[in-house]
Amino acid sequence: MLFYYLRLGALSYRRNPVLSTLMVMAVAIGVGSYMVVFTLNYVMGGDPIPQKSSQLYHVQLDSGDPDTESDPPEQLTYLDSMALIDADLPFPRTATSKFFAIVEPDGETRPFSVMGRGSYADFFTMFNVPFLFGSGWDRSADRELQQVVVLSRELNERLFGGVDSVGESVLLDGYNFQVIGVVDDWTPIPKFYDVNNGPFDPSEEVYIPWPQIINLDMQRSGNTNCWKPLDGSGIQAFLNSECIWLQFWVELADRNDRQLYQDYLDNYVREQKQLGRFQRPLNNHLYDVNEWLLLREVLPNETRILSALAAMLLGVCLLNTIGLLLSKFLGKAGEIGVRQALGANKASLFIQHVVEAGFIGLLGGLLGLGVAALGLQGIRILLGDLMVTDWIQLDTTVVTVTIGLAILSTIVAGLYPIWRACRINPSTHLKTQ
Amino acid sequence: MEIGPIFRAMWRNRIGVALIALQIAFTMTVVVNAIYIINERSRLMARPSGLDEANLFYLRSVGFQEGFDEESTIVEDRILLQATPGIIDMTVMNAIPLSGSGSSTGVRVNPDANGPSTYTALYRVDEHAIDTMGLELIAGENFTTAEVRQLGRLDSGSTAPIIITEALAEALFTGGAAEALGNTLYWQVDIPMQIIGVVKQLQAPWPTFASIENSMLIPNNILDGQSLYLVRTEPGQVNTMMLRVEELLADSNPARIIMNVKSLEETRADSYRIDSSMARILLVVIVILVFITSMGVVGLAVFGINRRRRQIGTRRALGATQGQIIRYFLVENLIISGIGVTLGAVLTLGFNIFLVQTFNMPRIEWYYTPLGMLALVLVGLLAVLGPSRGAARIPPAIATRTV
C-alpha cells in the first residue's frame, strides 16, 4: 500500500511540478539553514569529552581584589597552583599554561616557532589524550625536571617525517628535549581545558613538564591578569604575586571525592587567609567540564542570534509549505472525489496524503542536506583560519536529524491541508467532471 | 470600489490569508532585525583606529640563541631599516592596535588607592611611535630619545612622561586635552606620570573593549628576548616591503627568528572577521527569506486565480476592464500585506527587545520598522503583479463554457 501511495505522490508531484518544486525548495532551505545553525550549536555548545566530562573539574579560587566586586578569577595564581599540585591527595590533577618556543630542526631548515603547553604528567590520562607513538611522561619527570617532550602529530611529521620519533631529541629554545610520545589528532571542540585563550583554538604542538617553563625561563603565553602591583621586580616577584595565569584541573570519581576536595580547597584558603591573602569571603568552586563551559559562555553570541533567526526562517518556510500544500490538495478535489466514490474511506485518504507530504519532506530533506553542506562550507570560508573549522561539516547525526526534521515538519505542516482534503464532498466535484 | 467582495472572498479563504500574513510578519521581523544587526556591525567596523593602516605592517623578532642581545639588535635593525628605501619609520612597541592582544591598566587623577580609576590601553613605545603610526599630536610634544628607557623583564612600573589620547584626557579631566597637558596621572596607585602630549586618536588593541578610545603611551621597552616592530612604508609598498624586511632582518642576525609578519589591514580584517562573516550570513538569510515569501505570495495568488477563473471571466463579460481585474488582486494583496506588516511591526520590536536585553545591543532606530513595513508591502505587490496580469488576460468567453 505504501508503494501505491508513494507512486500516487510521485504522480501528483509530476502533475503540478512548479508548486511541488517550490515546496521542496522551501523545505530544503528552511531545514538546511536550520541544520547549519544546529551544527554550530551542537559542536560549539557540545560536550568535548563525553566519557569523562562529569569527573573532570576546573578549580576556581576567589583570590580577587577585595576592593572591587567582580566575579572570581577564571585562573589560578602560581602559589595556589603549586600548593594544589603538592597536596597529598590521591586524585589525578594538573596545572597547565601555554608558552611558545623556537624549534631548531637539524639541517638547512630555518628555525621556527611553536605553541607549547606546559602540563603535569596526569594531563594525558585525565583528558584521554590519544597517542600515536610512545606515551606521556610520569610524575617523576615533573619532580626531577626531566627534559622530555610530547609532540603533536603535525610537528612530528614536520620534524621527523611522521616516523616513530620516541627517543629522538628536539632543540627547544636551545635546550635538548627528548621525545617521549607523539599525540594522534586531538582537537577537542571547545578546547575545554583552556577556554581563556581561545575556546576554538587548535591544540598546541609541543607539551613539556610544566615546571620547565619556570626552570628554563620559557616565553610564557596566554592570558595573565594582575589586580595587585608586583612586590619588587624579576621572576620571583611575579611568581609570588596575585597574578592569575594557570588553569587547574582535578579528576574526581564521585560525589564523595568531590566533597573531600571541596573541603580541602576551603581549608587551604582558610589557611591562606591567616597569612593575609584571599581577603574576599570564602568562595571556591569546582565546575565539571560542561558546567565550566556554560559558565564561561563559550558559545558565541552570534551563534545564539543565528539560532533564533534560523528558527524563524524555518517557521516561514513551513508556513509557506502549509499554504502550498493547501493549494495543491484542494486543487486535486476532483481526484479525491473519484477515489472516495470508488470506495476509499477517510482513513486511507488521510494516509495517502500523509505519505504524499512525507514524500515531499523526504525530497526537501535530501536537497536540504545540500543546502546545509553549502552553508557550512560557506561559514568555513568566511571564518578562514580564525579558528579550528575542521568540525564544521555534515556528520551522521546532522544527516539523520536533517532528513527526520524535514519529513516530520512537512507532515506536521500538512496536517491542516490533509484534514481539509479529506473533508471534500465527493458529489460536488464529481458533478463538474 | 470592490472592497466588500474582496473581504468576503478573503474570509472564505481565511486560513490561506492568515498563512501569508504570518509569513510576511516573520519575514519582516527577520529582515528588519538582520539589517539592523548588519548596520550595527558595519558601524563598529567603520571606526577609524587613528593609524595610517594602509601603510603599516608589523613583525616579531625573537631571540633563541645564547648571546642574543635584544638591545643592540634593535639599534642595528633600526639602522638597517632606515637605510632601506621604501621604509619611512619604525617603532618598537609592546602591542599592536586592532590585534586583539595587548595590555591595559587603570589610572587615577589622585594617588588614592580607593579613588575611581579609569581603564586605558597601555602602549610601551619609543620616540618614533607617533611618526610611525601616523598619529596626530594635538597638544604638547613627542618623547625625546633620552626619555626612552629599556627595562628588564618583569620590571615593575616606574615614573615616566606619558602621551595620552584626547578621549582619555576627556574622561579624566573636565577641561579635556588643554587641562590634561602638564597634569599628572597615577599608575599602580601612586606612581606619578606627567602628561607631556595629547594625540587625537589611537584605539586600544581590542575591538570589543568598552573604552576603546582610551590609550596611553609610555616611553619604554621591556627587554624580554622578543621585540615587536611596527613599520611604516611609502604608500602602496606594504606588501613588497613586508617580504623585503622579513628577509633582510632574518639574514642580518641568525640568533633570532622573524615571525608573525602581518599588515595592519590584514589584522583589521582578522579582528573583525566574525562581524563581517555575520553581516554576510545575514545578507544571505535576507535574500532567501524575501525569495521564499514572494514565492509563497505568488503560489497563493496563482491558486486563488485558478480557482476563480470562471468568476473572473464572468466579471470581464459583465464589463470589468483588465485594469479593474488587476486592481482587484493588488488591493487584495495590499490588505493581506497590511495585516502581515502590522503584526510584523509588533514582532520586530519584540525580537529587538530580546536582542537588546540578551546581547546588550543598542535599541533599534525608530525608522527601521516603517521602512521595513513599506519594503515588504512593495515586495508583496511586485510578487502579485505577474499572476494578476495573467488573471486579467482570462477571456470573458470563459464564462459561457463549462470548464
Short mmCIF file of N, CA and C in Angstrom, two decimals, chain A residues 191-327:
data_model
loop_
_atom_site.label_atom_id
_atom_site.label_comp_id
_atom_site.label_asym_id
_atom_site.label_seq_id
_atom_site.Cartn_x
_atom_site.Cartn_y
_atom_site.Cartn_z
N LYS A 191 37.86 23.77 23.19
CA LYS A 191 39.10 23.37 23.85
C LYS A 191 38.91 23.63 25.34
N PHE A 192 38.20 22.68 25.97
CA PHE A 192 37.67 22.91 27.32
C PHE A 192 38.74 23.18 28.37
N TYR A 193 39.95 22.60 28.19
CA TYR A 193 40.95 22.72 29.24
C TYR A 193 41.63 24.08 29.26
N ASP A 194 41.34 24.92 28.25
CA ASP A 194 41.88 26.28 28.28
C ASP A 194 40.97 27.23 27.50
N VAL A 195 39.78 27.53 28.06
CA VAL A 195 38.86 28.41 27.34
C VAL A 195 39.28 29.88 27.46
N ASN A 196 40.26 30.16 28.33
CA ASN A 196 40.69 31.55 28.48
C ASN A 196 41.43 32.05 27.26
N ASN A 197 42.09 31.13 26.57
CA ASN A 197 42.93 31.55 25.45
C ASN A 197 42.39 31.00 24.15
N GLY A 198 41.12 31.31 23.84
CA GLY A 198 40.54 30.87 22.58
C GLY A 198 39.94 29.50 22.67
N PRO A 199 38.62 29.39 22.94
CA PRO A 199 37.99 28.09 23.10
C PRO A 199 37.91 27.29 21.80
N PHE A 200 38.23 27.92 20.67
CA PHE A 200 38.20 27.18 19.41
C PHE A 200 39.56 27.22 18.74
N ASP A 201 40.59 27.42 19.55
CA ASP A 201 41.96 27.43 19.03
C ASP A 201 42.43 25.99 18.80
N PRO A 202 43.41 25.83 17.92
CA PRO A 202 43.97 24.49 17.73
C PRO A 202 44.76 24.04 18.97
N SER A 203 45.00 22.74 19.08
CA SER A 203 45.81 22.23 20.18
C SER A 203 47.25 22.67 19.99
N GLU A 204 48.02 22.61 21.06
CA GLU A 204 49.41 23.02 20.99
C GLU A 204 50.24 21.97 20.25
N GLU A 205 51.45 22.39 19.85
CA GLU A 205 52.30 21.49 19.05
C GLU A 205 53.31 20.72 19.89
N VAL A 206 53.64 21.26 21.07
CA VAL A 206 54.53 20.51 21.97
C VAL A 206 53.99 20.59 23.40
N TYR A 207 54.27 19.53 24.17
CA TYR A 207 53.90 19.50 25.59
C TYR A 207 55.16 19.18 26.38
N ILE A 208 55.40 19.98 27.44
CA ILE A 208 56.55 19.69 28.28
C ILE A 208 56.10 19.70 29.74
N PRO A 209 56.88 19.06 30.63
CA PRO A 209 56.53 19.13 32.06
C PRO A 209 56.46 20.60 32.49
N TRP A 210 55.34 20.97 33.13
CA TRP A 210 55.11 22.38 33.41
C TRP A 210 56.25 23.06 34.15
N PRO A 211 56.88 22.41 35.17
CA PRO A 211 57.93 23.10 35.93
C PRO A 211 59.08 23.62 35.05
N GLN A 212 59.21 23.04 33.84
CA GLN A 212 60.29 23.50 32.95
C GLN A 212 60.06 24.92 32.45
N ILE A 213 58.79 25.35 32.41
CA ILE A 213 58.52 26.72 31.94
C ILE A 213 59.24 27.72 32.84
N ILE A 214 59.19 27.44 34.16
CA ILE A 214 59.87 28.32 35.11
C ILE A 214 61.37 28.03 35.13
N ASN A 215 61.69 26.73 35.19
CA ASN A 215 63.08 26.31 35.32
C ASN A 215 63.95 26.83 34.17
N LEU A 216 63.44 26.71 32.93
CA LEU A 216 64.24 27.13 31.78
C LEU A 216 63.83 28.52 31.30
N ASP A 217 62.93 29.17 32.04
CA ASP A 217 62.50 30.52 31.70
C ASP A 217 62.00 30.61 30.26
N MET A 218 61.00 29.78 29.95
CA MET A 218 60.42 29.80 28.60
C MET A 218 59.54 31.04 28.46
N GLN A 219 59.22 31.39 27.21
CA GLN A 219 58.34 32.54 26.97
C GLN A 219 56.90 32.14 27.31
N ARG A 220 56.40 32.66 28.42
CA ARG A 220 55.02 32.35 28.79
C ARG A 220 54.07 32.99 27.79
N SER A 221 52.95 32.35 27.56
CA SER A 221 51.97 32.90 26.64
C SER A 221 50.60 32.67 27.24
N GLY A 222 49.63 33.42 26.80
CA GLY A 222 48.27 33.25 27.31
C GLY A 222 47.90 34.36 28.27
N ASN A 223 46.61 34.39 28.56
CA ASN A 223 46.03 35.45 29.38
C ASN A 223 46.66 35.51 30.78
N THR A 224 47.13 36.70 31.17
CA THR A 224 47.68 36.94 32.51
C THR A 224 47.02 38.18 33.09
N ASN A 225 46.48 38.06 34.30
CA ASN A 225 45.76 39.19 34.90
C ASN A 225 46.27 39.46 36.29
N CYS A 226 46.62 40.71 36.58
CA CYS A 226 47.11 41.06 37.90
C CYS A 226 46.27 42.19 38.47
N TRP A 227 45.71 42.00 39.64
CA TRP A 227 44.96 43.12 40.22
C TRP A 227 45.82 43.91 41.19
N LYS A 228 46.96 43.35 41.55
CA LYS A 228 47.81 43.98 42.56
C LYS A 228 49.19 44.20 41.95
N PRO A 229 49.78 45.38 42.15
CA PRO A 229 51.13 45.59 41.60
C PRO A 229 52.10 44.56 42.18
N LEU A 230 53.10 44.20 41.39
CA LEU A 230 54.08 43.22 41.86
C LEU A 230 54.90 43.82 43.01
N ASP A 231 55.30 42.96 43.91
CA ASP A 231 56.12 43.39 45.04
C ASP A 231 57.58 43.22 44.66
N GLY A 232 58.13 44.23 44.01
CA GLY A 232 59.51 44.12 43.54
C GLY A 232 59.52 43.75 42.07
N SER A 233 60.70 43.42 41.56
CA SER A 233 60.74 43.06 40.14
C SER A 233 61.47 41.74 39.97
N GLY A 234 61.39 41.22 38.76
CA GLY A 234 62.03 39.94 38.49
C GLY A 234 61.05 38.80 38.60
N ILE A 235 61.51 37.61 38.18
CA ILE A 235 60.63 36.45 38.07
C ILE A 235 60.06 36.04 39.43
N GLN A 236 60.87 36.13 40.50
CA GLN A 236 60.37 35.69 41.80
C GLN A 236 59.20 36.55 42.26
N ALA A 237 59.27 37.85 42.01
CA ALA A 237 58.18 38.75 42.38
C ALA A 237 56.92 38.37 41.62
N PHE A 238 57.09 38.00 40.37
CA PHE A 238 55.95 37.60 39.56
C PHE A 238 55.33 36.31 40.10
N LEU A 239 56.17 35.35 40.42
CA LEU A 239 55.64 34.07 40.91
C LEU A 239 54.93 34.23 42.25
N ASN A 240 55.40 35.14 43.08
CA ASN A 240 54.77 35.33 44.39
C ASN A 240 53.56 36.27 44.33
N SER A 241 53.25 36.77 43.16
CA SER A 241 52.22 37.81 43.04
C SER A 241 50.82 37.21 43.03
N GLU A 242 49.83 38.10 42.97
CA GLU A 242 48.44 37.67 42.86
C GLU A 242 48.01 37.56 41.40
N CYS A 243 48.97 37.54 40.47
CA CYS A 243 48.63 37.43 39.05
C CYS A 243 48.07 36.03 38.78
N ILE A 244 47.01 35.96 38.01
CA ILE A 244 46.44 34.66 37.67
C ILE A 244 46.80 34.32 36.22
N TRP A 245 47.28 33.12 36.00
CA TRP A 245 47.68 32.74 34.64
C TRP A 245 47.72 31.24 34.43
N LEU A 246 47.32 30.42 35.43
CA LEU A 246 47.33 28.97 35.24
C LEU A 246 45.92 28.40 35.32
N GLN A 247 45.68 27.37 34.53
CA GLN A 247 44.43 26.63 34.66
C GLN A 247 44.72 25.39 35.51
N PHE A 248 43.76 25.02 36.33
CA PHE A 248 43.98 23.86 37.18
C PHE A 248 42.81 22.91 37.09
N TRP A 249 43.09 21.63 36.81
CA TRP A 249 42.06 20.60 36.68
C TRP A 249 42.34 19.44 37.61
N VAL A 250 41.27 18.86 38.12
CA VAL A 250 41.42 17.69 39.00
C VAL A 250 40.35 16.67 38.60
N GLU A 251 40.70 15.38 38.72
CA GLU A 251 39.74 14.34 38.37
C GLU A 251 39.20 13.72 39.64
N LEU A 252 37.87 13.79 39.80
CA LEU A 252 37.21 13.28 40.99
C LEU A 252 36.14 12.29 40.56
N ALA A 253 36.23 11.05 41.05
CA ALA A 253 35.40 9.97 40.53
C ALA A 253 33.94 10.11 40.94
N ASP A 254 33.66 10.56 42.16
CA ASP A 254 32.27 10.59 42.60
C ASP A 254 32.01 11.76 43.55
N ARG A 255 30.78 11.81 44.07
CA ARG A 255 30.37 12.93 44.92
C ARG A 255 31.23 13.01 46.17
N ASN A 256 31.56 11.84 46.72
CA ASN A 256 32.39 11.83 47.94
C ASN A 256 33.72 12.51 47.71
N ASP A 257 34.36 12.11 46.61
CA ASP A 257 35.65 12.71 46.29
C ASP A 257 35.51 14.21 46.08
N ARG A 258 34.41 14.56 45.44
CA ARG A 258 34.19 15.96 45.16
C ARG A 258 34.07 16.74 46.46
N GLN A 259 33.31 16.17 47.41
CA GLN A 259 33.12 16.83 48.70
C GLN A 259 34.46 16.94 49.43
N LEU A 260 35.21 15.83 49.37
CA LEU A 260 36.52 15.80 50.02
C LEU A 260 37.42 16.91 49.49
N TYR A 261 37.41 17.05 48.16
CA TYR A 261 38.29 18.03 47.54
C TYR A 261 37.82 19.45 47.83
N GLN A 262 36.49 19.63 47.82
CA GLN A 262 35.95 20.94 48.13
C GLN A 262 36.37 21.35 49.56
N ASP A 263 36.27 20.41 50.49
CA ASP A 263 36.68 20.69 51.88
C ASP A 263 38.16 21.04 51.93
N TYR A 264 38.94 20.28 51.16
CA TYR A 264 40.37 20.55 51.13
C TYR A 264 40.63 21.98 50.64
N LEU A 265 39.95 22.38 49.56
CA LEU A 265 40.14 23.72 49.00
C LEU A 265 39.76 24.78 50.02
N ASP A 266 38.60 24.58 50.67
CA ASP A 266 38.15 25.57 51.64
C ASP A 266 39.15 25.70 52.80
N ASN A 267 39.66 24.55 53.25
CA ASN A 267 40.65 24.61 54.33
C ASN A 267 41.92 25.32 53.89
N TYR A 268 42.33 25.02 52.66
CA TYR A 268 43.54 25.65 52.14
C TYR A 268 43.37 27.16 52.13
N VAL A 269 42.22 27.64 51.63
CA VAL A 269 42.00 29.08 51.53
C VAL A 269 41.92 29.70 52.93
N ARG A 270 41.29 28.96 53.88
CA ARG A 270 41.24 29.50 55.26
C ARG A 270 42.65 29.70 55.81
N GLU A 271 43.53 28.72 55.55
CA GLU A 271 44.93 28.88 56.00
C GLU A 271 45.57 30.10 55.37
N GLN A 272 45.34 30.25 54.06
CA GLN A 272 45.94 31.37 53.35
C GLN A 272 45.41 32.71 53.88
N LYS A 273 44.13 32.70 54.25
CA LYS A 273 43.55 33.93 54.79
C LYS A 273 44.32 34.39 56.03
N GLN A 274 44.76 33.42 56.84
CA GLN A 274 45.51 33.78 58.04
C GLN A 274 46.86 34.40 57.70
N LEU A 275 47.34 34.09 56.47
CA LEU A 275 48.60 34.68 56.02
C LEU A 275 48.37 36.01 55.32
N GLY A 276 47.11 36.46 55.29
CA GLY A 276 46.82 37.78 54.71
C GLY A 276 46.37 37.75 53.26
N ARG A 277 46.32 36.58 52.64
CA ARG A 277 45.83 36.50 51.27
C ARG A 277 44.33 36.20 51.28
N PHE A 278 43.71 36.12 50.11
CA PHE A 278 42.28 35.77 49.99
C PHE A 278 41.41 36.61 50.92
N GLN A 279 41.39 37.91 50.69
CA GLN A 279 40.63 38.77 51.58
C GLN A 279 39.15 38.85 51.24
N ARG A 280 38.76 38.18 50.16
CA ARG A 280 37.33 38.13 49.86
C ARG A 280 36.69 37.01 50.67
N PRO A 281 35.34 37.02 50.80
CA PRO A 281 34.68 35.91 51.50
C PRO A 281 34.99 34.58 50.80
N LEU A 282 34.94 33.50 51.59
CA LEU A 282 35.25 32.16 51.05
C LEU A 282 34.33 31.86 49.87
N ASN A 283 34.90 31.57 48.72
CA ASN A 283 34.08 31.39 47.52
C ASN A 283 34.84 30.53 46.51
N ASN A 284 34.95 29.24 46.83
CA ASN A 284 35.72 28.34 45.96
C ASN A 284 34.77 27.40 45.23
N HIS A 285 35.09 27.14 43.98
CA HIS A 285 34.17 26.32 43.19
C HIS A 285 34.89 25.21 42.47
N LEU A 286 34.16 24.10 42.28
CA LEU A 286 34.61 23.03 41.40
C LEU A 286 33.55 22.92 40.31
N TYR A 287 33.94 23.13 39.08
CA TYR A 287 32.99 23.03 37.98
C TYR A 287 33.38 21.86 37.09
N ASP A 288 32.42 20.99 36.76
CA ASP A 288 32.78 19.95 35.81
C ASP A 288 32.83 20.56 34.41
N VAL A 289 33.26 19.78 33.43
CA VAL A 289 33.54 20.34 32.10
C VAL A 289 32.35 21.12 31.57
N ASN A 290 31.16 20.49 31.60
CA ASN A 290 30.01 21.17 31.00
C ASN A 290 29.58 22.39 31.79
N GLU A 291 29.66 22.30 33.12
CA GLU A 291 29.31 23.47 33.93
C GLU A 291 30.27 24.62 33.63
N TRP A 292 31.53 24.29 33.48
CA TRP A 292 32.55 25.30 33.23
C TRP A 292 32.34 25.98 31.87
N LEU A 293 32.05 25.18 30.84
CA LEU A 293 31.84 25.74 29.51
C LEU A 293 30.62 26.66 29.50
N LEU A 294 29.58 26.25 30.25
CA LEU A 294 28.36 27.04 30.33
C LEU A 294 28.63 28.36 31.05
N LEU A 295 29.35 28.25 32.17
CA LEU A 295 29.65 29.43 32.99
C LEU A 295 30.47 30.43 32.20
N ARG A 296 31.42 29.95 31.40
CA ARG A 296 32.31 30.84 30.67
C ARG A 296 31.71 31.32 29.36
N GLU A 297 30.46 30.92 29.12
CA GLU A 297 29.73 31.35 27.91
C GLU A 297 30.59 31.17 26.67
N VAL A 298 31.01 29.91 26.48
CA VAL A 298 31.89 29.60 25.37
C VAL A 298 31.17 29.76 24.03
N LEU A 299 29.86 29.48 24.03
CA LEU A 299 29.08 29.61 22.79
C LEU A 299 28.98 31.09 22.44
N PRO A 300 29.46 31.50 21.26
CA PRO A 300 29.44 32.93 20.94
C PRO A 300 28.01 33.46 20.80
N ASN A 301 27.83 34.74 21.13
CA ASN A 301 26.53 35.39 20.97
C ASN A 301 25.99 35.24 19.57
N GLU A 302 26.90 35.33 18.59
CA GLU A 302 26.48 35.27 17.19
C GLU A 302 25.71 33.98 16.92
N THR A 303 26.18 32.88 17.49
CA THR A 303 25.51 31.60 17.26
C THR A 303 24.11 31.63 17.84
N ARG A 304 23.96 32.28 18.99
CA ARG A 304 22.65 32.33 19.61
C ARG A 304 21.69 33.20 18.81
N ILE A 305 22.19 34.31 18.29
CA ILE A 305 21.33 35.17 17.45
C ILE A 305 20.92 34.39 16.20
N LEU A 306 21.91 33.72 15.59
CA LEU A 306 21.61 32.96 14.37
C LEU A 306 20.60 31.85 14.65
N SER A 307 20.66 31.25 15.85
CA SER A 307 19.69 30.19 16.18
C SER A 307 18.28 30.73 16.12
N ALA A 308 18.07 31.89 16.75
CA ALA A 308 16.73 32.48 16.76
C ALA A 308 16.29 32.80 15.34
N LEU A 309 17.19 33.37 14.55
CA LEU A 309 16.83 33.74 13.17
C LEU A 309 16.55 32.49 12.34
N ALA A 310 17.35 31.44 12.53
CA ALA A 310 17.15 30.22 11.74
C ALA A 310 15.82 29.57 12.10
N ALA A 311 15.44 29.64 13.38
CA ALA A 311 14.15 29.07 13.78
C ALA A 311 13.03 29.82 13.07
N MET A 312 13.14 31.15 12.98
CA MET A 312 12.10 31.92 12.30
C MET A 312 12.10 31.63 10.80
N LEU A 313 13.30 31.47 10.24
CA LEU A 313 13.39 31.14 8.82
C LEU A 313 12.69 29.81 8.54
N LEU A 314 12.95 28.82 9.42
CA LEU A 314 12.29 27.52 9.27
C LEU A 314 10.78 27.69 9.39
N GLY A 315 10.35 28.54 10.34
CA GLY A 315 8.92 28.81 10.51
C GLY A 315 8.30 29.37 9.24
N VAL A 316 8.96 30.34 8.64
CA VAL A 316 8.44 30.95 7.41
C VAL A 316 8.34 29.89 6.32
N CYS A 317 9.37 29.06 6.19
CA CYS A 317 9.37 28.03 5.15
C CYS A 317 8.23 27.05 5.38
N LEU A 318 7.94 26.73 6.64
CA LEU A 318 6.87 25.78 6.91
C LEU A 318 5.50 26.40 6.66
N LEU A 319 5.34 27.67 7.04
CA LEU A 319 4.08 28.37 6.73
C LEU A 319 3.85 28.35 5.23
N ASN A 320 4.95 28.59 4.50
CA ASN A 320 4.91 28.56 3.05
C ASN A 320 4.44 27.19 2.57
N THR A 321 5.02 26.14 3.19
CA THR A 321 4.65 24.78 2.80
C THR A 321 3.17 24.50 3.09
N ILE A 322 2.69 24.98 4.23
CA ILE A 322 1.27 24.77 4.55
C ILE A 322 0.42 25.38 3.44
N GLY A 323 0.73 26.64 3.10
CA GLY A 323 -0.05 27.33 2.07
C GLY A 323 -0.03 26.59 0.74
N LEU A 324 1.18 26.15 0.35
CA LEU A 324 1.31 25.49 -0.95
C LEU A 324 0.63 24.12 -0.94
N LEU A 325 0.75 23.38 0.19
CA LEU A 325 0.09 22.07 0.27
C LEU A 325 -1.42 22.24 0.20
N LEU A 326 -1.90 23.30 0.85
CA LEU A 326 -3.33 23.59 0.84
C LEU A 326 -3.79 23.79 -0.61
N SER A 327 -3.02 24.62 -1.34
CA SER A 327 -3.37 24.87 -2.74
C SER A 327 -3.37 23.56 -3.51
#
